[in-house]
PDB file of C-alpha atoms and ligand atoms in Angstrom:
ATOM      1  CA  MET B   1     -37.022 -23.950  21.921  1.00 97.00           C
ATOM      2  CA  GLN B   2     -35.620 -27.269  23.117  1.00 98.00           C
ATOM      3  CA  ILE B   3     -33.397 -27.841  26.123  1.00 98.00           C
ATOM      4  CA  ILE B   4     -31.148 -30.872  25.847  1.00 98.00           C
ATOM      5  CA  ARG B   5     -28.937 -32.176  28.628  1.00 98.00           C
ATOM      6  CA  SER B   6     -27.847 -35.515  27.205  1.00 98.00           C
ATOM      7  CA  VAL B   7     -24.874 -35.854  24.841  1.00 98.00           C
ATOM      8  CA  LYS B   8     -26.468 -38.845  23.096  1.00 97.00           C
ATOM      9  CA  LYS B   9     -29.756 -36.976  22.533  1.00 98.00           C
ATOM     10  CA  MET B  10     -27.960 -33.903  21.207  1.00 98.00           C
ATOM     11  CA  GLN B  11     -25.862 -36.038  18.868  1.00 98.00           C
ATOM     12  CA  LYS B  12     -28.909 -37.865  17.548  1.00 98.00           C
ATOM     13  CA  LEU B  13     -30.856 -34.657  16.964  1.00 98.00           C
ATOM     14  CA  ALA B  14     -27.860 -32.959  15.313  1.00 98.00           C
ATOM     15  CA  ARG B  15     -27.397 -35.905  12.956  1.00 97.00           C
ATOM     16  CA  GLU B  16     -31.055 -35.685  11.907  1.00 97.00           C
ATOM     17  CA  LEU B  17     -31.084 -31.898  11.586  1.00 98.00           C
ATOM     18  CA  SER B  18     -27.865 -31.691   9.616  1.00 96.00           C
ATOM     19  CA  ARG B  19     -29.455 -33.661   6.741  1.00 96.00           C
ATOM     20  CA  ARG B  20     -31.840 -30.808   5.956  1.00 96.00           C
ATOM     21  CA  LYS B  21     -30.665 -27.729   7.802  1.00 98.00           C
ATOM     22  CA  THR B  22     -27.555 -25.739   8.561  1.00 98.00           C
ATOM     23  CA  ILE B  23     -26.564 -25.578  12.215  1.00 98.00           C
ATOM     24  CA  GLY B  24     -24.881 -22.637  13.944  1.00 98.00           C
ATOM     25  CA  LEU B  25     -23.251 -23.199  17.333  1.00 98.00           C
ATOM     26  CA  VAL B  26     -22.586 -20.582  20.005  1.00 98.00           C
ATOM     27  CA  PRO B  27     -20.506 -22.174  22.771  1.00 98.00           C
ATOM     28  CA  THR B  28     -20.797 -20.357  26.122  1.00 98.00           C
ATOM     29  CA  MET B  29     -20.126 -20.830  29.804  1.00 97.00           C
ATOM     30  CA  GLY B  30     -23.458 -19.216  30.664  1.00 97.00           C
ATOM     31  CA  TYR B  31     -24.305 -16.065  32.600  1.00 96.00           C
ATOM     32  CA  LEU B  32     -25.129 -14.522  29.276  1.00 97.00           C
ATOM     33  CA  HIS B  33     -24.859 -10.812  28.541  1.00 96.00           C
ATOM     34  CA  GLU B  34     -25.413  -8.620  25.477  1.00 96.00           C
ATOM     35  CA  GLY B  35     -22.126  -9.849  24.001  1.00 97.00           C
ATOM     36  CA  HIS B  36     -23.353 -13.466  23.948  1.00 97.00           C
ATOM     37  CA  LEU B  37     -26.718 -12.378  22.566  1.00 98.00           C
ATOM     38  CA  SER B  38     -24.962 -10.669  19.661  1.00 98.00           C
ATOM     39  CA  LEU B  39     -23.213 -13.992  18.906  1.00 98.00           C
ATOM     40  CA  ILE B  40     -26.583 -15.783  18.898  1.00 98.00           C
ATOM     41  CA  LYS B  41     -28.038 -13.183  16.526  1.00 98.00           C
ATOM     42  CA  LYS B  42     -25.012 -13.510  14.261  1.00 98.00           C
ATOM     43  CA  ALA B  43     -25.412 -17.309  14.202  1.00 98.00           C
ATOM     44  CA  LYS B  44     -29.136 -16.926  13.502  1.00 98.00           C
ATOM     45  CA  ALA B  45     -28.456 -14.707  10.484  1.00 98.00           C
ATOM     46  CA  GLN B  46     -26.200 -17.335   8.928  1.00 98.00           C
ATOM     47  CA  SER B  47     -27.795 -20.691   9.812  1.00 98.00           C
ATOM     48  CA  ASP B  48     -31.200 -22.398  10.003  1.00 98.00           C
ATOM     49  CA  ILE B  49     -30.873 -23.743  13.530  1.00 98.00           C
ATOM     50  CA  VAL B  50     -28.953 -22.132  16.371  1.00 98.00           C
ATOM     51  CA  VAL B  51     -27.619 -24.286  19.193  1.00 98.00           C
ATOM     52  CA  VAL B  52     -26.298 -22.471  22.268  1.00 98.00           C
ATOM     53  CA  SER B  53     -24.255 -24.591  24.643  1.00 98.00           C
ATOM     54  CA  ILE B  54     -23.880 -23.719  28.320  1.00 98.00           C
ATOM     55  CA  PHE B  55     -21.062 -25.473  30.116  1.00 98.00           C
ATOM     56  CA  VAL B  56     -18.629 -24.094  32.680  1.00 97.00           C
ATOM     57  CA  ASN B  57     -15.670 -26.105  31.487  1.00 98.00           C
ATOM     58  CA  PRO B  58     -13.465 -27.135  34.424  1.00 97.00           C
ATOM     59  CA  LEU B  59     -10.588 -28.069  32.093  1.00 97.00           C
ATOM     60  CA  GLN B  60      -9.889 -24.462  31.150  1.00 97.00           C
ATOM     61  CA  PHE B  61      -9.625 -23.104  34.696  1.00 96.00           C
ATOM     62  CA  GLY B  62      -6.324 -23.109  36.564  1.00 94.00           C
ATOM     63  CA  PRO B  63      -6.168 -24.334  40.185  1.00 91.00           C
ATOM     64  CA  LYS B  64      -6.244 -20.747  41.517  1.00 86.00           C
ATOM     65  CA  GLU B  65      -8.964 -19.485  39.160  1.00 88.00           C
ATOM     66  CA  ASP B  66     -12.643 -18.775  39.756  1.00 83.00           C
ATOM     67  CA  LEU B  67     -14.256 -22.084  38.650  1.00 92.00           C
ATOM     68  CA  THR B  68     -16.342 -22.605  41.784  1.00 92.00           C
ATOM     69  CA  LYS B  69     -17.492 -19.001  42.021  1.00 89.00           C
ATOM     70  CA  TYR B  70     -17.983 -18.537  38.263  1.00 92.00           C
ATOM     71  CA  PRO B  71     -21.438 -16.885  37.990  1.00 92.00           C
ATOM     72  CA  ARG B  72     -24.339 -19.083  36.939  1.00 95.00           C
ATOM     73  CA  ASP B  73     -27.954 -18.279  36.005  1.00 96.00           C
ATOM     74  CA  GLU B  74     -29.398 -21.158  34.003  1.00 97.00           C
ATOM     75  CA  LYS B  75     -33.015 -20.039  34.169  1.00 98.00           C
ATOM     76  CA  GLY B  76     -32.202 -16.479  33.093  1.00 98.00           C
ATOM     77  CA  ASP B  77     -29.871 -17.758  30.357  1.00 98.00           C
ATOM     78  CA  ILE B  78     -32.587 -19.979  28.869  1.00 98.00           C
ATOM     79  CA  ALA B  79     -34.995 -17.025  28.739  1.00 98.00           C
ATOM     80  CA  ARG B  80     -32.351 -14.791  27.146  1.00 98.00           C
ATOM     81  CA  ILE B  81     -31.449 -17.413  24.530  1.00 98.00           C
ATOM     82  CA  LYS B  82     -35.106 -17.833  23.620  1.00 98.00           C
ATOM     83  CA  LYS B  83     -35.530 -14.083  23.237  1.00 97.00           C
ATOM     84  CA  ALA B  84     -32.403 -13.807  21.072  1.00 97.00           C
ATOM     85  CA  GLY B  85     -33.692 -16.488  18.684  1.00 97.00           C
ATOM     86  CA  GLY B  86     -31.852 -19.636  19.821  1.00 98.00           C
ATOM     87  CA  ASP B  87     -33.505 -22.945  18.869  1.00 98.00           C
ATOM     88  CA  ILE B  88     -31.731 -25.437  21.109  1.00 98.00           C
ATOM     89  CA  VAL B  89     -29.958 -24.972  24.429  1.00 98.00           C
ATOM     90  CA  PHE B  90     -27.458 -27.724  25.077  1.00 98.00           C
ATOM     91  CA  ILE B  91     -26.510 -28.027  28.761  1.00 98.00           C
ATOM     92  CA  PRO B  92     -24.347 -31.144  29.055  1.00 98.00           C
ATOM     93  CA  ARG B  93     -23.614 -32.745  32.397  1.00 97.00           C
ATOM     94  CA  ARG B  94     -20.019 -32.600  33.519  1.00 97.00           C
ATOM     95  CA  GLU B  95     -19.841 -36.359  34.242  1.00 97.00           C
ATOM     96  CA  GLU B  96     -21.046 -37.130  30.749  1.00 97.00           C
ATOM     97  CA  LEU B  97     -18.552 -34.866  28.984  1.00 97.00           C
ATOM     98  CA  TYR B  98     -15.670 -35.943  31.202  1.00 98.00           C
ATOM     99  CA  ASP B  99     -16.156 -39.389  32.669  1.00 97.00           C
ATOM    100  CA  SER B 100     -13.813 -40.691  35.342  1.00 97.00           C
ATOM    101  CA  GLU B 101     -11.589 -42.346  32.690  1.00 97.00           C
ATOM    102  CA  PHE B 102     -11.276 -39.213  30.536  1.00 98.00           C
ATOM    103  CA  GLN B 103      -7.741 -38.899  29.117  1.00 98.00           C
ATOM    104  CA  THR B 104      -7.831 -37.373  25.622  1.00 98.00           C
ATOM    105  CA  TYR B 105      -6.974 -33.730  24.986  1.00 98.00           C
ATOM    106  CA  VAL B 106      -6.694 -31.439  21.984  1.00 98.00           C
ATOM    107  CA  GLU B 107      -3.720 -29.097  22.060  1.00 98.00           C
ATOM    108  CA  VAL B 108      -2.752 -26.365  19.621  1.00 98.00           C
ATOM    109  CA  GLU B 109       0.938 -25.494  19.935  1.00 97.00           C
ATOM    110  CA  ASN B 110       2.710 -22.205  19.091  1.00 95.00           C
ATOM    111  CA  ILE B 111      -0.046 -19.610  19.228  1.00 95.00           C
ATOM    112  CA  THR B 112      -1.158 -20.853  22.640  1.00 97.00           C
ATOM    113  CA  GLU B 113       2.235 -20.118  24.149  1.00 95.00           C
ATOM    114  CA  THR B 114       1.907 -16.317  24.401  1.00 95.00           C
ATOM    115  CA  LEU B 115      -0.483 -13.852  26.054  1.00 96.00           C
ATOM    116  CA  GLU B 116      -3.334 -15.771  27.740  1.00 97.00           C
ATOM    117  CA  GLY B 117      -1.517 -19.059  27.170  1.00 96.00           C
ATOM    118  CA  GLU B 118       1.562 -17.814  28.989  1.00 95.00           C
ATOM    119  CA  SER B 119      -0.416 -16.387  31.888  1.00 94.00           C
ATOM    120  CA  ARG B 120      -2.848 -19.284  32.164  1.00 95.00           C
ATOM    121  CA  PRO B 121      -0.979 -22.544  31.519  1.00 96.00           C
ATOM    122  CA  GLY B 122      -3.296 -25.300  30.287  1.00 97.00           C
ATOM    123  CA  HIS B 123      -6.150 -22.867  29.602  1.00 98.00           C
ATOM    124  CA  PHE B 124      -6.239 -23.291  25.832  1.00 98.00           C
ATOM    125  CA  ARG B 125      -5.839 -27.051  26.053  1.00 98.00           C
ATOM    126  CA  GLY B 126      -9.055 -27.008  28.079  1.00 98.00           C
ATOM    127  CA  VAL B 127     -10.778 -24.720  25.583  1.00 98.00           C
ATOM    128  CA  THR B 128      -9.806 -26.676  22.467  1.00 98.00           C
ATOM    129  CA  THR B 129     -10.666 -29.996  24.094  1.00 98.00           C
ATOM    130  CA  VAL B 130     -14.180 -28.915  25.041  1.00 98.00           C
ATOM    131  CA  VAL B 131     -14.785 -27.064  21.764  1.00 99.00           C
ATOM    132  CA  ALA B 132     -13.668 -30.104  19.747  1.00 98.00           C
ATOM    133  CA  LYS B 133     -16.076 -32.226  21.786  1.00 98.00           C
ATOM    134  CA  LEU B 134     -18.906 -29.735  21.197  1.00 98.00           C
ATOM    135  CA  PHE B 135     -18.126 -29.745  17.475  1.00 98.00           C
ATOM    136  CA  ASN B 136     -18.353 -33.544  17.429  1.00 98.00           C
ATOM    137  CA  ILE B 137     -21.610 -33.558  19.358  1.00 98.00           C
ATOM    138  CA  VAL B 138     -23.427 -30.657  17.650  1.00 98.00           C
ATOM    139  CA  ARG B 139     -21.926 -31.011  14.132  1.00 97.00           C
ATOM    140  CA  PRO B 140     -22.309 -27.316  13.356  1.00 98.00           C
ATOM    141  CA  ASP B 141     -21.740 -25.772   9.935  1.00 98.00           C
ATOM    142  CA  LEU B 142     -20.537 -22.646  11.649  1.00 98.00           C
ATOM    143  CA  ALA B 143     -19.571 -21.582  15.139  1.00 98.00           C
ATOM    144  CA  VAL B 144     -19.473 -18.032  16.475  1.00 98.00           C
ATOM    145  CA  PHE B 145     -16.914 -16.645  18.941  1.00 98.00           C
ATOM    146  CA  GLY B 146     -16.312 -13.134  20.273  1.00 98.00           C
ATOM    147  CA  GLN B 147     -13.462 -10.831  19.322  1.00 97.00           C
ATOM    148  CA  LYS B 148     -12.887 -10.028  23.015  1.00 96.00           C
ATOM    149  CA  ASP B 149     -11.314 -13.475  23.279  1.00 97.00           C
ATOM    150  CA  TYR B 150      -9.490 -13.014  20.029  1.00 95.00           C
ATOM    151  CA  GLN B 151      -6.596 -15.356  20.884  1.00 97.00           C
ATOM    152  CA  GLN B 152      -9.186 -18.036  21.653  1.00 98.00           C
ATOM    153  CA  ALA B 153     -10.791 -17.461  18.238  1.00 97.00           C
ATOM    154  CA  ALA B 154      -7.369 -17.669  16.555  1.00 97.00           C
ATOM    155  CA  VAL B 155      -6.561 -20.907  18.400  1.00 98.00           C
ATOM    156  CA  ILE B 156      -9.903 -22.432  17.416  1.00 98.00           C
ATOM    157  CA  LYS B 157      -9.426 -21.403  13.790  1.00 97.00           C
ATOM    158  CA  ARG B 158      -6.037 -23.142  13.855  1.00 97.00           C
ATOM    159  CA  MET B 159      -7.555 -26.286  15.378  1.00 98.00           C
ATOM    160  CA  VAL B 160     -10.352 -26.345  12.806  1.00 98.00           C
ATOM    161  CA  LYS B 161      -7.823 -26.076   9.990  1.00 98.00           C
ATOM    162  CA  ASP B 162      -5.333 -28.547  11.427  1.00 98.00           C
ATOM    163  CA  LEU B 163      -7.940 -31.189  12.295  1.00 98.00           C
ATOM    164  CA  ASP B 164     -10.132 -30.648   9.201  1.00 98.00           C
ATOM    165  CA  PHE B 165     -13.355 -29.825  10.982  1.00 98.00           C
ATOM    166  CA  PRO B 166     -15.781 -28.766   8.198  1.00 98.00           C
ATOM    167  CA  ILE B 167     -16.859 -25.729  10.217  1.00 98.00           C
ATOM    168  CA  LYS B 168     -16.747 -22.020   9.453  1.00 98.00           C
ATOM    169  CA  ILE B 169     -15.507 -19.932  12.385  1.00 98.00           C
ATOM    170  CA  VAL B 170     -17.199 -16.548  12.621  1.00 98.00           C
ATOM    171  CA  VAL B 171     -15.742 -13.869  14.887  1.00 97.00           C
ATOM    172  CA  ALA B 172     -18.174 -11.211  16.128  1.00 97.00           C
ATOM    173  CA  PRO B 173     -17.139  -7.733  17.326  1.00 97.00           C
ATOM    174  CA  THR B 174     -16.734  -7.007  21.035  1.00 98.00           C
ATOM    175  CA  VAL B 175     -19.874  -5.571  22.615  1.00 98.00           C
ATOM    176  CA  ARG B 176     -19.156  -2.811  25.103  1.00 98.00           C
ATOM    177  CA  GLU B 177     -21.022  -1.051  27.882  1.00 97.00           C
ATOM    178  CA  LYS B 178     -21.659   2.687  27.368  1.00 97.00           C
ATOM    179  CA  SER B 179     -18.427   3.436  29.229  1.00 97.00           C
ATOM    180  CA  GLY B 180     -16.434   1.297  26.781  1.00 98.00           C
ATOM    181  CA  LEU B 181     -15.896  -1.580  29.241  1.00 98.00           C
ATOM    182  CA  ALA B 182     -16.052  -4.837  27.278  1.00 98.00           C
ATOM    183  CA  MET B 183     -19.024  -6.983  28.310  1.00 97.00           C
ATOM    184  CA  SER B 184     -17.971  -9.964  30.387  1.00 96.00           C
ATOM    185  CA  SER B 185     -19.689 -12.313  32.805  1.00 91.00           C
ATOM    186  CA  ARG B 186     -16.970 -11.360  35.287  1.00 92.00           C
ATOM    187  CA  ASN B 187     -18.112  -7.682  35.337  1.00 95.00           C
ATOM    188  CA  LYS B 188     -20.762  -8.739  37.818  1.00 93.00           C
ATOM    189  CA  TYR B 189     -18.049  -9.028  40.473  1.00 94.00           C
ATOM    190  CA  PHE B 190     -17.617  -5.205  40.521  1.00 97.00           C
ATOM    191  CA  THR B 191     -19.313  -2.605  42.681  1.00 97.00           C
ATOM    192  CA  PRO B 192     -20.474   0.455  40.647  1.00 97.00           C
ATOM    193  CA  GLU B 193     -17.379   2.388  41.818  1.00 97.00           C
ATOM    194  CA  GLN B 194     -14.993  -0.419  40.842  1.00 98.00           C
ATOM    195  CA  LYS B 195     -16.689  -0.684  37.463  1.00 97.00           C
ATOM    196  CA  LYS B 196     -15.749   2.918  36.741  1.00 97.00           C
ATOM    197  CA  GLU B 197     -12.106   1.940  37.255  1.00 98.00           C
ATOM    198  CA  ALA B 198     -12.473  -1.193  35.122  1.00 98.00           C
ATOM    199  CA  VAL B 199     -12.852   1.086  32.113  1.00 98.00           C
ATOM    200  CA  CYS B 200      -9.058   1.660  32.301  1.00 98.00           C
ATOM    201  CA  LEU B 201      -8.388  -1.116  29.757  1.00 98.00           C
ATOM    202  CA  TYR B 202     -10.598   0.477  27.122  1.00 98.00           C
ATOM    203  CA  VAL B 203      -9.303   3.991  27.798  1.00 98.00           C
ATOM    204  CA  ALA B 204      -5.695   2.788  27.456  1.00 98.00           C
ATOM    205  CA  LEU B 205      -6.449   0.979  24.180  1.00 98.00           C
ATOM    206  CA  VAL B 206      -8.236   3.974  22.665  1.00 98.00           C
ATOM    207  CA  MET B 207      -5.440   6.271  23.761  1.00 98.00           C
ATOM    208  CA  ALA B 208      -2.803   4.016  22.157  1.00 98.00           C
ATOM    209  CA  LYS B 209      -4.809   3.855  18.952  1.00 98.00           C
ATOM    210  CA  ASN B 210      -5.092   7.652  18.879  1.00 98.00           C
ATOM    211  CA  MET B 211      -1.358   8.015  19.467  1.00 98.00           C
ATOM    212  CA  VAL B 212      -0.750   5.770  16.457  1.00 98.00           C
ATOM    213  CA  ARG B 213      -3.311   7.460  14.234  1.00 96.00           C
ATOM    214  CA  LYS B 214      -2.940  11.120  15.164  1.00 96.00           C
ATOM    215  CA  GLU B 215       0.610  11.434  16.485  1.00 96.00           C
ATOM    216  CA  ARG B 216       2.065   8.727  14.245  1.00 96.00           C
ATOM    217  CA  ILE B 217       3.790   7.048  17.191  1.00 97.00           C
ATOM    218  CA  ARG B 218       4.546   3.479  16.185  1.00 97.00           C
ATOM    219  CA  ASP B 219       7.075   2.436  18.821  1.00 98.00           C
ATOM    220  CA  THR B 220       5.299  -0.186  20.953  1.00 98.00           C
ATOM    221  CA  SER B 221       7.499   0.392  24.017  1.00 98.00           C
ATOM    222  CA  LYS B 222       6.455   4.075  24.067  1.00 98.00           C
ATOM    223  CA  LEU B 223       2.806   3.127  23.610  1.00 98.00           C
ATOM    224  CA  THR B 224       3.042   0.518  26.372  1.00 98.00           C
ATOM    225  CA  ALA B 225       4.571   3.029  28.793  1.00 98.00           C
ATOM    226  CA  GLU B 226       1.752   5.510  28.149  1.00 98.00           C
ATOM    227  CA  MET B 227      -0.873   2.799  28.543  1.00 98.00           C
ATOM    228  CA  LYS B 228       0.595   1.777  31.895  1.00 98.00           C
ATOM    229  CA  ARG B 229       0.559   5.406  33.013  1.00 98.00           C
ATOM    230  CA  VAL B 230      -3.092   5.927  32.103  1.00 98.00           C
ATOM    231  CA  ILE B 231      -4.162   2.641  33.728  1.00 98.00           C
ATOM    232  CA  GLY B 232      -2.413   3.692  36.950  1.00 98.00           C
ATOM    233  CA  GLU B 233      -4.195   7.047  36.858  1.00 98.00           C
ATOM    234  CA  ILE B 234      -7.665   5.535  36.484  1.00 98.00           C
ATOM    235  CA  CYS B 235      -7.164   2.523  38.735  1.00 98.00           C
ATOM    236  CA  PRO B 236      -4.170   2.957  41.063  1.00 98.00           C
ATOM    237  CA  THR B 237      -4.493  -0.607  42.419  1.00 98.00           C
ATOM    238  CA  ALA B 238      -4.653  -2.266  38.965  1.00 98.00           C
ATOM    239  CA  GLU B 239      -2.172  -5.105  38.386  1.00 98.00           C
ATOM    240  CA  ILE B 240      -1.147  -5.360  34.752  1.00 98.00           C
ATOM    241  CA  ASP B 241      -0.619  -8.940  33.684  1.00 97.00           C
ATOM    242  CA  TYR B 242       0.435  -8.058  30.138  1.00 98.00           C
ATOM    243  CA  ILE B 243       0.129  -5.420  27.441  1.00 98.00           C
ATOM    244  CA  ALA B 244       1.199  -6.944  24.135  1.00 98.00           C
ATOM    245  CA  PHE B 245       1.442  -5.627  20.596  1.00 98.00           C
ATOM    246  CA  THR B 246       1.440  -8.546  18.167  1.00 97.00           C
ATOM    247  CA  ASP B 247       0.631  -9.329  14.573  1.00 95.00           C
ATOM    248  CA  PHE B 248      -2.993 -10.335  14.196  1.00 93.00           C
ATOM    249  CA  ASP B 249      -2.665 -13.795  12.660  1.00 87.00           C
ATOM    250  CA  ARG B 250       0.267 -15.409  14.405  1.00 90.00           C
ATOM    251  CA  LEU B 251       0.378 -13.370  17.576  1.00 94.00           C
ATOM    252  CA  ARG B 252       4.085 -12.661  17.324  1.00 94.00           C
ATOM    253  CA  PRO B 253       5.303  -9.577  19.225  1.00 96.00           C
ATOM    254  CA  VAL B 254       6.059  -6.475  17.138  1.00 97.00           C
ATOM    255  CA  LYS B 255       8.272  -3.479  17.943  1.00 98.00           C
ATOM    256  CA  SER B 256       6.537  -1.099  15.576  1.00 98.00           C
ATOM    257  CA  VAL B 257       2.806  -0.832  14.835  1.00 98.00           C
ATOM    258  CA  ASP B 258       1.589  -1.529  11.296  1.00 96.00           C
ATOM    259  CA  LYS B 259      -1.859  -2.164   9.808  1.00 95.00           C
ATOM    260  CA  ASN B 260      -1.863  -5.746  11.047  1.00 96.00           C
ATOM    261  CA  THR B 261      -1.059  -4.955  14.684  1.00 98.00           C
ATOM    262  CA  ILE B 262      -3.405  -5.754  17.526  1.00 98.00           C
ATOM    263  CA  CYS B 263      -2.886  -4.681  21.113  1.00 98.00           C
ATOM    264  CA  SER B 264      -4.059  -7.165  23.742  1.00 98.00           C
ATOM    265  CA  MET B 265      -4.048  -6.792  27.450  1.00 98.00           C
ATOM    266  CA  ALA B 266      -4.936  -8.507  30.687  1.00 98.00           C
ATOM    267  CA  VAL B 267      -5.315  -6.466  33.843  1.00 98.00           C
ATOM    268  CA  ARG B 268      -6.474  -7.418  37.298  1.00 98.00           C
ATOM    269  CA  VAL B 269      -8.896  -4.762  38.563  1.00 98.00           C
ATOM    270  CA  HIS B 270      -9.968  -5.132  42.196  1.00 97.00           C
ATOM    271  CA  GLY B 271      -9.111  -8.824  42.030  1.00 95.00           C
ATOM    272  CA  VAL B 272     -10.979  -9.477  38.754  1.00 95.00           C
ATOM    273  CA  ARG B 273      -8.859 -10.438  35.746  1.00 96.00           C
ATOM    274  CA  LEU B 274     -10.116  -8.605  32.640  1.00 97.00           C
ATOM    275  CA  ILE B 275      -8.930  -8.917  29.050  1.00 98.00           C
ATOM    276  CA  ASP B 276      -9.491  -6.638  26.076  1.00 98.00           C
ATOM    277  CA  ASN B 277      -7.920  -5.919  22.690  1.00 98.00           C
ATOM    278  CA  MET B 278      -8.071  -3.494  19.761  1.00 98.00           C
ATOM    279  CA  MET B 279      -6.636  -3.286  16.271  1.00 97.00           C
ATOM    280  CA  MET B 280      -4.212  -0.380  16.267  1.00 97.00           C
ATOM    281  CA  ARG B 281      -5.052   1.060  12.816  1.00 88.00           C
TER     282      ARG B 281
HETATM  283  O1  LIG C   1     -15.383 -18.295  25.587  1.00 55.06           O
HETATM  284  C1  LIG C   1     -15.924 -19.104  26.377  1.00 55.06           C
HETATM  285  O2  LIG C   1     -16.940 -18.808  27.027  1.00 55.06           O
HETATM  286  C2  LIG C   1     -15.314 -20.481  26.544  1.00 55.06           C
HETATM  287  O3  LIG C   1     -13.921 -20.430  26.472  1.00 55.06           O
HETATM  288  C3  LIG C   1     -15.870 -21.529  25.559  1.00 55.06           C
HETATM  289  C4  LIG C   1     -15.528 -21.174  24.135  1.00 55.06           C
HETATM  290  C5  LIG C   1     -17.379 -21.614  25.726  1.00 55.06           C
HETATM  291  C6  LIG C   1     -15.271 -22.898  25.859  1.00 55.06           C
HETATM  292  O4  LIG C   1     -15.569 -23.325  27.136  1.00 55.06           O
END
């Protein structure tokens, strides 16, 4: 397995490799968990060479977000990537990706204006800018993203289509802990007791899905009210940022659940902002 830190070197190698091999890219911000490893395995199954990038992208963090304390474990990540079957780890330097004159951004419009986009202004502009740069550097045939960040995957799909990147976007299912809590690098902030409360997102989503399936309740305001109640029961100090029922492709809010409805939510649990989502049927 190769470790590459220079943009030029990565670009040169990618140009050579892409003549004979297919390249799969898994972009990450490091501190890898089982969820990331499942993305690497998915990329491995569909491409000859798997490149995993590790870069904590400052552009996608707001001024009050956890950029400086975002967890890092480069040595452990490299070992995990090797074990999962990665071929190249690309760890670009911040100054090389964003030099002091940097002034070009990639921005997707409408679907970045709701949910995460509304709560975290500028976040998706940071994501699409860095992902577009990674696409230009690594020249992948496919790139794999997780369903947990499903709005991110939808935004990237839109960018790929709008800007004609010849790249297939693969979305891999959310990997969960035994309790149902979606895997996230931010879970490491919790004590074991707090982690038990962090399961409130998953419990609320499953409950809403059951209400739709078994009780045939479709009204999203009723479902939202029940979800809020159950979150409050499990984690009385939780702060709900949003619970949104939208159509899957365009992320427009819906009043009544149908087969294309996804429920997304962001909740702050003991100071840690968690997101999760689930198709409702
Ligand atoms: O999902 C993430 O970890 C990041 O948003 C990504 C795609 C690596 C871009 O920085």
